[in-house]
RNA sequence: CUGCUCGUAGCUCAACUGGAUAGAGCACCAGCCUUCUAAGCUGGGGGUUACAGGUUCGAUUCCUGUCGGGCAGGCCA
């Protein structure tokens, strides 16, 4: 529809301008129904080069429009907008189209089945997942679903930082608990993790428990001085806990990558050697530096410390080189905004490898912090103090659907306030129910009709003429565009906003019009329309990973 | 101090990436169930889009500055 009208405008403009190649005809959907179904600002764009009044140009364009059956009326409005009113037939056609495509309606092939990897969550195995991880999980998973709907071949990946200082800290903390120490006792690690889950780990360790996580199985030795066993057990224990968190959130990963594997397989050392060979490093003060300033960083960064270990961004670079070598021409990292300073460093390291990795690779989607409120006060997220809201608690309190929706329905780059009392007390007022309710209402009507839904595919739609019906059909027609632009902007929240609008159009229709009327032709047309709406609600909700219940 | 980011109704958030009279939900007021689910609908009040300039036919959106919040700025991760 949009393309058809754009082509018509282009035809008309060609009679006014010789060179149309630089012209970008923008067709948008006006907010107000008075302004038609589509509008273009092309006349205003042309006003300057043609040195004419925009409204006069608009009139010339209208006069030059080829004959067609799509447009029923054209207006000039405001400073020179051209408003197009689409004929009723053309609007109704969307219903048939949805019946034809079904679950595939809204999907496109823009990605051309190319590989894309999305890394998200990637929490350190030092504690259960909290709300902040939940936001990353919800946004990341929706991004994957969006990319899939846009024809990409998606790999979901979780990266474990299971090497380094924080794991040492975890080990020390568990060791202290195993030896019967409490955080207030002398000898408990100063920066140790104080949460109760450390006690759970210690008890399981002493009970010689066996833990299965992803691809590994670990049995505790129970030896109170065996730090190596404690380390392995603690990491496995927490990975298992995180698996359960993700399971409760209905998120599955295709690949788990381990930082420790990068070391044991020599890939970190390899990357360092490559960087040295490329000539972008130098020795200073007994340390090895990478000249990241050559790639846009504000200062050079240490790679190998004086004492010998590598700094954290070195394995990060090695890891991303691996991603590149695995054939991902497109990689998206979904992370908390507190990691933004690593972006420059990782990209600089990859550039310095001189292996043809593009400058803006990988892409990043950063989400801002989640502030948790309880009892009108902010709950500080402190892993050390052990005072924080776990993702699993949240899911148990407000449900998986509501939690996912709440965390994905907002633009990632604005801060999010998660009021636990509100989410718990007003479960029924959560916007997700508004959308699901629309779906359940449609299901209920169809159940009472008790006819063959597939037969509606060929229903005569000409009775659909009212304002609420027109508004609903227009909303349905927008869905494919929303799927496309949400993917381009890497903005899953656009889907959530769209679904709210679609649900609103359905509820208005429901209250305004009775569907199960005596007159058969009218009844079938209306049922066809709401069935098409149900399909789009389902398709949209599935992009968010939210269920579409038939009863509520 | 420097960089990134955000600032929209009392609160939580939108605004199709520069469009027309800035929209929803909570909360407040007034209506709508003998009719398909009232977890809904209709109407009303509530705004100098933090502030000051600039760019242009047109700015919540882009640029500059100021103020305010968040996050970074380790040979920590």
Coordinates of C-alpha atoms (C1' of nucleotides) in Angstrom, one line a residue:
Chain A
X1 CA 0.0 0.0 0.0
X2 CA 2.7 2.4 1.1
X3 CA 4.9 1.5 -1.8
X4 CA 2.0 1.8 -4.3
X5 CA 1.2 5.3 -3.2
X6 CA 4.9 6.3 -3.1
X7 CA 5.2 5.1 -6.7
X8 CA 2.2 7.2 -7.7
X9 CA 3.7 10.3 -6.2
X10 CA 7.0 9.7 -7.9
X11 CA 5.2 9.5 -11.2
X12 CA 3.6 12.9 -10.5
X13 CA 6.7 14.5 -9.3
X14 CA 8.6 13.5 -12.4
X15 CA 6.6 15.9 -14.5
X16 CA 7.8 18.8 -12.3
X17 CA 11.4 17.9 -11.6
X18 CA 14.0 16.5 -14.1
X19 CA 16.2 14.7 -11.7
X20 CA 14.3 12.7 -9.1
X21 CA 17.2 10.5 -8.0
X22 CA 18.1 12.7 -5.0
X23 CA 14.5 12.9 -3.9
X24 CA 13.3 11.0 -0.9
X25 CA 9.6 10.7 -0.8
X26 CA 8.5 10.2 2.8
X27 CA 5.0 8.8 3.3
X28 CA 3.8 8.9 6.9
X29 CA 0.7 8.0 8.7
X30 CA -1.0 11.1 10.1
X31 CA -2.0 11.1 13.8
X32 CA -5.5 12.5 13.0
X33 CA -8.0 10.7 10.8
X34 CA -8.9 14.1 9.3
X35 CA -5.5 14.1 7.7
X36 CA -6.2 11.0 5.7
X37 CA -4.5 7.6 5.8
X38 CA -1.2 8.7 4.4
X39 CA 0.5 12.1 4.0
X40 CA 3.6 13.4 2.3
X41 CA 5.6 16.5 2.8
X42 CA 7.2 16.4 -0.7
X43 CA 5.7 19.7 -1.8
X44 CA 7.4 21.4 1.1
X45 CA 10.7 19.8 0.3
X46 CA 10.4 21.0 -3.3
X47 CA 9.4 24.5 -2.4
X48 CA 12.9 25.8 -2.1
X49 CA 14.5 24.3 -5.3
X50 CA 11.4 25.1 -7.4
X51 CA 11.0 28.5 -5.8
X52 CA 7.3 28.2 -5.6
X53 CA 4.6 28.1 -2.9
X54 CA 4.4 24.6 -1.5
X55 CA 0.6 24.5 -1.8
X56 CA 0.9 25.4 -5.5
X57 CA 3.4 22.6 -6.0
X58 CA 1.1 20.2 -4.1
X59 CA -1.7 21.1 -6.5
X60 CA 0.5 20.3 -9.5
X61 CA 1.5 17.0 -8.0
X62 CA -2.1 16.1 -7.4
X63 CA -3.0 17.0 -10.9
X64 CA -0.2 14.8 -12.1
X65 CA -1.2 11.7 -10.2
X66 CA -1.9 8.7 -12.5
X67 CA -5.3 7.1 -12.4
X68 CA -5.6 4.4 -9.9
X69 CA -8.1 2.5 -7.7
X70 CA -6.3 2.8 -4.4
X71 CA -6.8 6.5 -3.6
X72 CA -10.3 7.7 -3.1
X73 CA -9.6 11.3 -2.2
X74 CA -6.6 13.7 -2.0
X75 CA -6.4 16.9 0.0
X76 CA -3.9 19.7 0.5
X77 CA -3.6 20.8 4.1
X78 CA -1.6 23.0 6.3
X79 CA 1.5 24.4 4.9
X80 CA 1.5 22.0 2.0
X81 CA 0.9 18.5 3.2
X82 CA -0.7 16.2 0.7
X83 CA -3.2 13.9 2.4
X84 CA -4.3 10.7 0.8
X85 CA -7.5 8.9 1.6
X86 CA -7.4 5.3 0.7
X87 CA -10.5 3.6 -0.7
X88 CA -12.5 1.3 1.5
X89 CA -11.7 -1.7 -0.7
X90 CA -8.0 -1.2 -0.3
X91 CA -8.3 -0.9 3.4
X92 CA -10.4 -4.0 3.8
X93 CA -7.8 -5.9 1.8
X94 CA -5.6 -6.1 4.8
X95 CA -7.9 -8.5 6.5
X96 CA -7.6 -11.0 3.7
X97 CA -3.9 -10.5 3.6
X98 CA -3.7 -11.4 7.3
X99 CA -5.8 -14.5 6.8
X100 CA -3.5 -15.6 4.0
X101 CA -0.2 -15.0 5.9
X102 CA -1.3 -16.1 9.4
X103 CA 1.6 -16.4 11.8
X104 CA 3.9 -15.1 9.1
X105 CA 2.0 -11.8 8.8
X106 CA 4.4 -9.0 9.5
X107 CA 7.5 -11.0 8.9
X108 CA 9.9 -10.0 6.1
X109 CA 13.1 -11.2 4.5
X110 CA 15.2 -8.1 5.1
X111 CA 18.0 -10.1 6.8
X112 CA 18.3 -12.4 3.9
X113 CA 19.0 -15.3 6.2
X114 CA 22.3 -13.9 7.2
X115 CA 23.9 -14.8 10.5
X116 CA 23.6 -12.5 13.4
X117 CA 24.8 -13.2 16.9
X118 CA 23.2 -11.5 19.9
X119 CA 25.1 -11.6 23.2
X120 CA 23.0 -10.7 26.2
X121 CA 22.7 -11.1 30.0
X122 CA 26.3 -12.4 30.3
X123 CA 26.1 -12.1 34.1
X124 CA 29.1 -13.0 36.1
X125 CA 28.6 -16.3 38.0
X126 CA 28.9 -14.6 41.3
X127 CA 25.3 -14.4 42.3
X128 CA 21.7 -14.9 41.2
X129 CA 20.3 -12.7 38.4
X130 CA 18.7 -9.5 39.6
X131 CA 16.3 -7.0 38.0
X132 CA 19.1 -5.3 36.0
X133 CA 19.9 -8.6 34.3
X134 CA 16.2 -9.1 33.8
X135 CA 16.1 -6.0 31.7
X136 CA 19.0 -7.2 29.6
X137 CA 17.3 -10.6 29.3
X138 CA 14.0 -9.2 28.2
X139 CA 15.4 -6.7 25.8
X140 CA 18.0 -9.1 24.4
X141 CA 15.5 -11.9 23.9
X142 CA 13.0 -9.5 22.2
X143 CA 15.8 -8.3 19.9
X144 CA 16.5 -11.8 18.9
X145 CA 12.8 -12.4 18.1
X146 CA 12.6 -9.2 16.1
X147 CA 15.7 -10.1 14.1
X148 CA 14.3 -13.5 13.4
X149 CA 11.0 -11.9 12.2
X150 CA 13.1 -9.7 9.9
X151 CA 14.7 -12.7 8.2
X152 CA 17.9 -13.0 10.2
X153 CA 19.5 -16.2 11.3
X154 CA 20.0 -15.6 15.0
X155 CA 22.3 -17.1 17.5
X156 CA 21.8 -16.3 21.2
X157 CA 24.9 -16.3 23.3
X158 CA 25.7 -16.0 26.9
X159 CA 29.3 -15.2 27.9
X160 CA 30.6 -16.2 31.3
X161 CA 33.3 -14.3 33.0
X162 CA 34.4 -17.3 35.0
X163 CA 38.1 -16.3 35.3
X164 CA 39.6 -13.4 37.1
X165 CA 39.5 -11.5 40.4
X166 CA 35.8 -11.7 41.1
X167 CA 35.8 -15.4 40.9
X168 CA 38.7 -15.4 43.4
X169 CA 36.5 -13.2 45.6
X170 CA 33.6 -15.7 45.3
X171 CA 35.9 -18.5 46.2
X172 CA 37.2 -16.7 49.2
X173 CA 33.7 -15.8 50.3
X174 CA 32.5 -19.5 50.1
X175 CA 35.7 -20.7 51.7
X176 CA 35.1 -18.4 54.7
X177 CA 31.5 -19.7 55.0
X178 CA 32.7 -23.2 54.7
X179 CA 35.0 -22.6 57.6
X180 CA 32.1 -21.2 59.7
X181 CA 32.9 -17.5 59.4
X182 CA 30.2 -14.8 59.3
X183 CA 30.7 -11.5 57.5
X184 CA 31.1 -9.8 60.9
X185 CA 33.9 -12.1 62.0
X186 CA 37.5 -11.3 61.8
X187 CA 39.0 -13.1 58.8
X188 CA 36.0 -12.8 56.6
X189 CA 37.2 -11.3 53.3
X190 CA 36.8 -7.6 53.3
X191 CA 35.3 -7.3 49.9
X192 CA 33.6 -10.7 50.1
X193 CA 30.1 -11.4 49.0
X194 CA 27.8 -11.3 52.1
X195 CA 24.5 -12.6 50.7
X196 CA 22.8 -15.6 52.1
X197 CA 23.2 -17.5 48.8
X198 CA 26.9 -17.9 49.8
X199 CA 25.8 -19.8 52.8
X200 CA 23.7 -22.1 50.6
X201 CA 26.6 -22.8 48.4
X202 CA 28.8 -23.6 51.5
X203 CA 26.2 -25.9 52.9
X204 CA 25.8 -27.8 49.6
X205 CA 29.6 -28.0 49.3
X206 CA 29.9 -29.5 52.7
X207 CA 27.1 -32.0 51.9
X208 CA 29.2 -33.1 48.9
X209 CA 26.4 -32.2 46.5
X210 CA 26.5 -32.7 42.8
X211 CA 25.6 -29.9 40.5
X212 CA 24.7 -30.0 36.8
X213 CA 24.9 -26.8 34.8
X214 CA 24.8 -26.6 31.0
X215 CA 27.6 -28.8 29.8
X216 CA 29.3 -29.5 33.1
X217 CA 28.8 -31.7 36.2
X218 CA 30.6 -31.0 39.4
X219 CA 30.7 -32.9 42.7
X220 CA 31.9 -31.1 45.8
X221 CA 34.8 -32.7 47.6
X222 CA 33.6 -31.3 50.9
X223 CA 37.3 -30.6 51.8
X224 CA 37.3 -27.3 53.8
X225 CA 40.7 -26.2 52.5
X226 CA 40.5 -27.3 48.9
X227 CA 40.1 -23.9 47.2
X228 CA 40.2 -25.4 43.7
X229 CA 37.3 -27.7 44.4
X230 CA 35.4 -24.8 46.1
X231 CA 36.0 -22.6 43.1
X232 CA 34.7 -25.1 40.6
X233 CA 31.7 -26.0 42.8
X234 CA 30.7 -22.4 43.5
X235 CA 30.8 -21.5 39.8
X236 CA 28.8 -24.5 38.8
X237 CA 26.3 -23.9 41.6
X238 CA 25.7 -20.3 40.5
X239 CA 25.6 -21.2 36.8
X240 CA 22.9 -23.7 37.7
X241 CA 21.0 -21.0 39.7
X242 CA 21.2 -18.7 36.7
X243 CA 20.0 -21.4 34.5
X244 CA 16.9 -21.7 36.7
X245 CA 16.4 -17.9 36.6
X246 CA 16.5 -17.9 32.9
X247 CA 14.2 -20.9 32.7
X248 CA 11.7 -19.1 34.9
X249 CA 12.0 -16.2 32.5
X250 CA 11.5 -18.5 29.5
X251 CA 14.8 -17.6 27.8
X252 CA 17.0 -20.1 26.1
X253 CA 20.5 -19.6 24.8
X254 CA 22.1 -21.4 21.9
X255 CA 25.7 -21.0 23.0
X256 CA 27.4 -20.5 26.3
X257 CA 31.0 -19.2 26.0
X258 CA 33.4 -19.3 28.9
X259 CA 36.2 -16.9 29.5
X260 CA 38.2 -19.6 31.1
X261 CA 38.1 -21.5 27.8
X262 CA 39.7 -18.6 26.0
X263 CA 42.7 -18.9 28.3
X264 CA 42.9 -22.7 28.4
X265 CA 42.7 -22.9 24.6
X266 CA 45.5 -20.3 24.2
X267 CA 43.2 -17.8 22.5
X268 CA 44.0 -14.9 24.8
X269 CA 47.7 -15.4 24.4
X270 CA 47.2 -15.8 20.7
X271 CA 45.4 -12.5 20.5
X272 CA 48.1 -10.7 22.4
X273 CA 50.7 -12.1 20.0
X274 CA 48.7 -10.9 17.0
X275 CA 48.4 -7.5 18.5
X276 CA 52.2 -7.3 19.1
X277 CA 52.8 -8.5 15.6
X278 CA 50.5 -5.8 14.1
X279 CA 52.8 -3.2 15.7
X280 CA 50.1 -1.5 17.8
X281 CA 51.7 -2.3 21.2
X282 CA 54.6 -1.1 23.3
X283 CA 56.3 -1.9 26.6
X284 CA 56.4 0.7 29.3
X285 CA 57.0 0.4 33.1
X286 CA 57.2 -3.4 32.8
X287 CA 53.7 -3.5 31.3
X288 CA 52.5 -4.2 27.8
X289 CA 50.3 -1.4 26.3
X290 CA 47.9 -1.2 23.4
X291 CA 47.9 2.0 21.5
X292 CA 44.1 2.4 21.6
X293 CA 44.5 6.2 21.1
X294 CA 45.1 5.3 17.4
X295 CA 41.6 4.1 17.3
X296 CA 39.7 6.8 19.1
X297 CA 40.3 6.1 22.7
X298 CA 41.4 9.0 25.0
X299 CA 44.3 7.1 26.5
X300 CA 46.3 3.9 25.8
X301 CA 45.4 0.8 27.8
X302 CA 47.5 -1.7 29.6
X303 CA 47.1 -5.3 28.3
X304 CA 49.6 -7.2 30.5
X305 CA 50.0 -5.9 34.0
X306 CA 53.3 -5.5 35.7
X307 CA 52.6 -8.6 37.8
X308 CA 51.9 -10.6 34.7
X309 CA 48.1 -11.0 34.3
X310 CA 46.0 -9.6 31.5
X311 CA 43.6 -6.8 32.0
X312 CA 39.9 -7.6 31.5
X313 CA 39.5 -6.2 28.0
X314 CA 42.2 -8.5 26.5
X315 CA 40.0 -11.6 26.8
X316 CA 37.1 -9.5 25.6
X317 CA 39.0 -8.7 22.4
X318 CA 40.0 -12.4 22.1
X319 CA 36.4 -13.4 22.6
X320 CA 35.2 -11.0 19.9
X321 CA 37.8 -12.1 17.5
X322 CA 36.4 -15.6 18.0
X323 CA 32.9 -14.3 17.1
X324 CA 34.3 -12.8 13.9
X325 CA 36.1 -16.0 13.1
X326 CA 32.9 -17.9 13.6
X327 CA 31.5 -16.0 10.7
X328 CA 29.3 -13.4 12.3
X329 CA 29.4 -10.3 10.1
X330 CA 26.9 -8.9 12.4
X331 CA 27.1 -9.0 16.2
X332 CA 24.9 -7.2 18.7
X333 CA 25.9 -6.9 22.3
X334 CA 23.1 -6.1 24.8
X335 CA 24.6 -4.8 28.0
X336 CA 24.1 -2.5 30.9
X337 CA 25.1 1.1 30.3
X338 CA 27.8 0.8 33.0
X339 CA 29.8 -1.1 30.4
X340 CA 29.8 1.7 27.9
X341 CA 33.5 2.5 28.4
X342 CA 34.5 -1.0 27.2
X343 CA 33.0 -0.4 23.8
X344 CA 35.8 1.8 22.6
X345 CA 38.4 -0.5 24.0
X346 CA 37.1 -3.7 22.4
X347 CA 36.6 -2.0 19.1
X348 CA 40.0 -0.5 19.2
X349 CA 41.5 -3.9 20.0
X350 CA 39.7 -5.5 17.1
X351 CA 40.9 -2.7 14.7
X352 CA 44.4 -3.2 15.9
X353 CA 44.3 -6.8 14.8
X354 CA 44.2 -5.6 11.2
X355 CA 42.1 -8.5 10.0
X356 CA 39.5 -6.5 8.2
X357 CA 36.9 -6.1 11.0
X358 CA 34.7 -3.0 10.3
X359 CA 35.0 0.0 12.5
X360 CA 31.5 -0.1 14.0
X361 CA 31.7 -3.8 14.8
X362 CA 30.2 -5.1 17.0
X363 CA 27.0 -3.1 17.5
X364 CA 25.9 -2.3 21.0
X365 CA 22.5 -1.9 22.7
X366 CA 22.9 -0.5 26.1
X367 CA 20.1 -0.4 28.6
X368 CA 20.1 2.1 31.4
X369 CA 20.0 1.2 35.1
X370 CA 16.8 -0.2 36.7
X371 CA 16.0 1.5 40.0
X372 CA 13.9 -0.7 42.3
X373 CA 11.5 0.9 44.6
X374 CA 9.9 -0.9 47.6
X375 CA 7.8 0.8 50.2
X376 CA 8.5 4.2 48.6
X377 CA 12.2 3.7 49.0
X378 CA 14.9 2.7 46.6
X379 CA 16.3 -0.8 47.1
X380 CA 20.1 -0.5 46.6
X381 CA 21.4 -3.3 44.5
X382 CA 24.4 -4.5 46.4
X383 CA 25.8 -8.0 45.8
X384 CA 28.2 -7.7 48.6
X385 CA 25.6 -6.7 51.2
X386 CA 23.3 -9.2 49.7
X387 CA 20.4 -6.8 49.5
X388 CA 18.8 -7.0 46.2
X389 CA 15.8 -8.2 44.3
X390 CA 16.4 -11.4 42.4
X391 CA 14.8 -11.9 39.0
X392 CA 13.1 -15.0 40.2
X393 CA 11.5 -13.3 43.2
X394 CA 10.1 -10.8 40.7
X395 CA 8.8 -13.4 38.4
X396 CA 7.1 -15.2 41.3
X397 CA 5.5 -12.0 42.5
X398 CA 4.3 -10.4 39.3
X399 CA 4.4 -13.2 36.8
X400 CA 6.6 -13.9 33.8
X401 CA 4.5 -12.1 31.2
X402 CA 4.2 -8.9 33.2
X403 CA 7.9 -8.9 34.1
X404 CA 8.9 -9.4 30.5
X405 CA 6.6 -6.8 29.3
X406 CA 7.5 -4.3 31.9
X407 CA 11.2 -4.6 31.3
X408 CA 11.0 -4.6 27.4
X409 CA 8.2 -2.1 26.9
X410 CA 10.4 0.9 27.5
X411 CA 13.2 2.4 25.5
X412 CA 16.4 0.8 26.7
X413 CA 18.2 4.1 26.8
X414 CA 16.0 5.7 29.5
X415 CA 16.2 4.8 33.1
X416 CA 13.6 2.5 34.4
X417 CA 11.8 2.6 37.8
X418 CA 10.5 -0.7 38.8
X419 CA 8.1 -0.2 41.7
X420 CA 7.6 -3.6 43.3
X421 CA 4.6 -2.6 45.3
X422 CA 2.9 -1.2 42.2
X423 CA 3.7 -4.2 40.2
X424 CA 2.5 -6.5 42.9
X425 CA -0.6 -4.5 44.1
X426 CA -1.8 -3.5 40.6
X427 CA -1.2 -6.7 38.8
X428 CA -4.5 -6.2 37.0
X429 CA -3.6 -2.7 35.9
X430 CA -0.4 -3.8 34.2
X431 CA -0.6 -2.8 30.5
X432 CA 0.2 -6.3 29.5
X433 CA -3.2 -7.4 30.7
X434 CA -4.8 -4.8 28.5
X435 CA -3.4 -6.4 25.5
X436 CA -4.0 -9.9 26.6
X437 CA -7.5 -9.0 27.4
X438 CA -8.2 -7.9 23.9
X439 CA -7.0 -11.3 22.7
X440 CA -9.1 -13.2 25.2
X441 CA -12.2 -11.2 24.3
X442 CA -11.8 -12.1 20.7
X443 CA -11.4 -15.7 21.5
X444 CA -14.5 -15.6 23.7
X445 CA -16.6 -14.1 20.9
X446 CA -15.4 -16.7 18.4
X447 CA -16.1 -19.5 20.8
X448 CA -19.7 -18.3 21.2
X449 CA -20.1 -18.0 17.5
X450 CA -18.9 -21.6 17.2
X451 CA -18.3 -21.5 13.5
X452 CA -15.4 -22.4 11.3
X453 CA -12.8 -19.6 11.6
X454 CA -11.0 -20.5 8.5
X455 CA -14.1 -19.9 6.5
X456 CA -13.9 -16.3 7.4
X457 CA -10.9 -15.9 5.1
X458 CA -13.2 -15.4 2.1
X459 CA -15.8 -13.3 3.9
X460 CA -17.2 -10.3 2.1
X461 CA -15.7 -7.3 3.9
X462 CA -17.7 -4.5 2.3
X463 CA -19.9 -4.0 5.4
X464 CA -16.8 -2.7 7.3
X465 CA -17.3 1.0 6.9
X466 CA -17.6 2.5 10.4
X467 CA -15.0 4.8 12.0
X468 CA -14.0 2.2 14.6
X469 CA -13.7 -0.5 11.9
X470 CA -11.6 1.8 9.7
X471 CA -9.4 2.7 12.6
X472 CA -8.8 -1.0 13.5
X473 CA -8.0 -1.9 9.9
X474 CA -5.6 0.9 9.7
X475 CA -3.9 -0.2 12.8
X476 CA -3.6 -3.8 11.4
X477 CA -2.0 -2.4 8.2
X478 CA 0.7 -0.7 10.2
X479 CA 2.0 -3.9 11.8
X480 CA 4.5 -4.9 9.1
X481 CA 6.0 -1.4 9.1
X482 CA 6.4 -1.5 12.9
X483 CA 8.2 -4.8 12.8
X484 CA 10.5 -3.5 10.3
X485 CA 11.3 -0.2 11.9
X486 CA 11.6 -1.7 15.4
X487 CA 14.2 -4.0 14.0
X488 CA 16.1 -1.3 12.3
X489 CA 16.1 0.8 15.4
X490 CA 16.9 -2.2 17.6
X491 CA 14.0 -1.0 19.7
X492 CA 11.7 -3.8 20.9
X493 CA 9.6 -1.3 22.9
X494 CA 8.1 -0.1 19.7
X495 CA 6.3 -3.4 19.4
X496 CA 4.9 -3.0 22.9
X497 CA 3.6 0.5 22.1
X498 CA 2.1 -0.7 18.9
X499 CA 0.3 -3.5 20.6
X500 CA -1.2 -1.1 23.2
X501 CA -2.6 1.0 20.3
X502 CA -4.0 -2.1 18.5
X503 CA -5.6 -3.3 21.7
X504 CA -7.1 0.1 22.3
X505 CA -8.6 0.1 18.8
X506 CA -10.1 -3.4 19.4
X507 CA -11.6 -2.4 22.8
X508 CA -13.2 0.7 21.3
X509 CA -14.6 -1.4 18.5
X510 CA -15.8 -4.0 21.0
X511 CA -17.7 -1.5 23.1
X512 CA -19.0 0.4 20.1
X513 CA -20.2 -2.5 18.0
X514 CA -21.9 -5.9 18.5
X515 CA -20.3 -8.6 16.4
X516 CA -22.7 -11.5 16.8
X517 CA -25.6 -9.9 15.0
X518 CA -28.4 -11.6 13.0
X519 CA -27.5 -10.3 9.6
X520 CA -25.1 -12.9 8.4
X521 CA -23.0 -10.9 5.9
X522 CA -22.4 -8.2 8.5
X523 CA -21.6 -10.7 11.2
X524 CA -19.1 -12.6 9.1
X525 CA -17.3 -9.4 8.0
X526 CA -17.0 -8.3 11.7
X527 CA -15.8 -11.7 12.8
X528 CA -13.2 -11.8 10.0
X529 CA -11.9 -8.4 11.2
X530 CA -11.5 -9.4 14.8
X531 CA -10.0 -12.8 13.8
X532 CA -7.4 -10.9 11.8
X533 CA -6.8 -8.7 14.9
X534 CA -6.3 -11.8 17.0
X535 CA -3.7 -13.0 14.6
X536 CA -1.8 -9.7 14.8
X537 CA -2.0 -9.6 18.6
X538 CA -0.6 -13.1 18.8
X539 CA 2.2 -12.3 16.3
X540 CA 3.1 -9.2 18.2
X541 CA 2.9 -10.7 21.7
X542 CA 5.2 -13.6 20.5
X543 CA 7.8 -11.0 19.5
X544 CA 7.8 -9.9 23.1
X545 CA 7.8 -13.5 24.4
X546 CA 4.5 -12.8 26.1
X547 CA 1.7 -15.4 26.0
X548 CA -1.7 -14.8 24.4
X549 CA -4.2 -16.4 26.7
X550 CA -7.7 -17.4 25.3
X551 CA -9.4 -16.9 28.7
X552 CA -8.7 -14.4 31.5
Chain B
rC1 C1' 37.2 18.3 36.1
rU2 C1' 36.3 15.1 31.2
rG3 C1' 33.3 11.7 28.2
rC4 C1' 28.5 9.1 27.3
rU5 C1' 23.4 9.4 28.4
rC6 C1' 18.7 11.1 30.0
rG7 C1' 15.3 15.4 31.4
rU8 C1' 7.9 15.4 28.3
rA9 C1' 0.9 16.0 32.7
rG10 C1' 1.1 15.1 40.1
rC11 C1' 3.4 9.7 39.1
rU12 C1' 5.1 5.8 35.3
rC13 C1' 6.0 6.3 30.1
rA14 C1' 4.9 7.3 24.3
rA15 C1' 5.4 10.4 20.1
rC16 C1' 6.3 6.5 13.4
rU17 C1' 13.6 9.2 14.0
rG18 C1' 12.2 16.9 11.5
rG19 C1' 5.7 17.3 10.7
rA20 C1' -0.2 19.3 11.4
rU21 C1' -4.1 20.5 17.8
rA22 C1' 2.6 16.6 22.0
rG23 C1' -0.5 11.3 23.3
rA24 C1' -1.6 6.8 26.8
rG25 C1' -2.0 4.4 31.7
rC26 C1' -2.3 5.2 37.0
rA27 C1' -4.6 9.2 40.2
rC28 C1' -9.1 13.0 40.1
rC29 C1' -14.3 14.3 38.1
rA30 C1' -18.9 12.8 35.1
rG31 C1' -21.3 9.0 32.3
rC32 C1' -21.9 3.5 30.0
rC33 C1' -23.4 -3.7 31.9
rU34 C1' -31.8 -7.2 31.1
rU35 C1' -27.0 -7.4 24.8
rC36 C1' -20.5 -11.2 22.5
rU37 C1' -15.5 -11.0 29.4
rA38 C1' -16.6 -3.5 32.9
rA39 C1' -9.0 -6.5 33.5
rG40 C1' -13.3 -2.6 29.1
rC41 C1' -15.5 2.0 26.7
rU42 C1' -17.0 7.5 26.3
rG43 C1' -16.3 12.5 27.9
rG44 C1' -13.6 16.3 31.3
rG45 C1' -9.7 18.8 34.0
rG46 C1' -4.3 18.6 34.1
rG47 C1' 1.8 20.9 29.6
rU48 C1' 6.0 27.4 28.2
rU49 C1' 8.4 19.3 26.2
rA50 C1' 14.3 21.6 32.4
rC51 C1' 16.2 26.7 30.7
rA52 C1' 18.4 30.2 26.9
rG53 C1' 19.8 30.8 22.1
rG54 C1' 20.6 28.8 16.9
rU55 C1' 19.5 26.0 12.1
rU56 C1' 14.2 26.2 8.6
rC57 C1' 8.4 26.5 5.7
rG58 C1' 8.1 23.6 10.6
rA59 C1' 12.0 21.5 16.5
rU60 C1' 10.1 17.2 22.1
rU61 C1' 13.4 15.4 18.0
rC62 C1' 19.3 18.4 15.0
rC63 C1' 23.5 22.2 16.9
rU64 C1' 25.7 25.4 21.0
rG65 C1' 25.5 26.8 26.1
rU66 C1' 23.5 26.5 31.2
rC67 C1' 21.1 23.7 35.1
rG68 C1' 19.7 18.9 37.1
rG69 C1' 19.7 13.1 37.4
rG70 C1' 22.3 8.5 36.0
rC71 C1' 26.8 5.9 34.4
rA72 C1' 31.7 5.7 33.2
rG73 C1' 36.8 7.8 33.4
rG74 C1' 42.0 1.4 37.6
rC75 C1' 48.2 -2.1 35.7
rC76 C1' 39.6 -3.9 39.3
rA77 C1' 35.9 -6.8 36.3

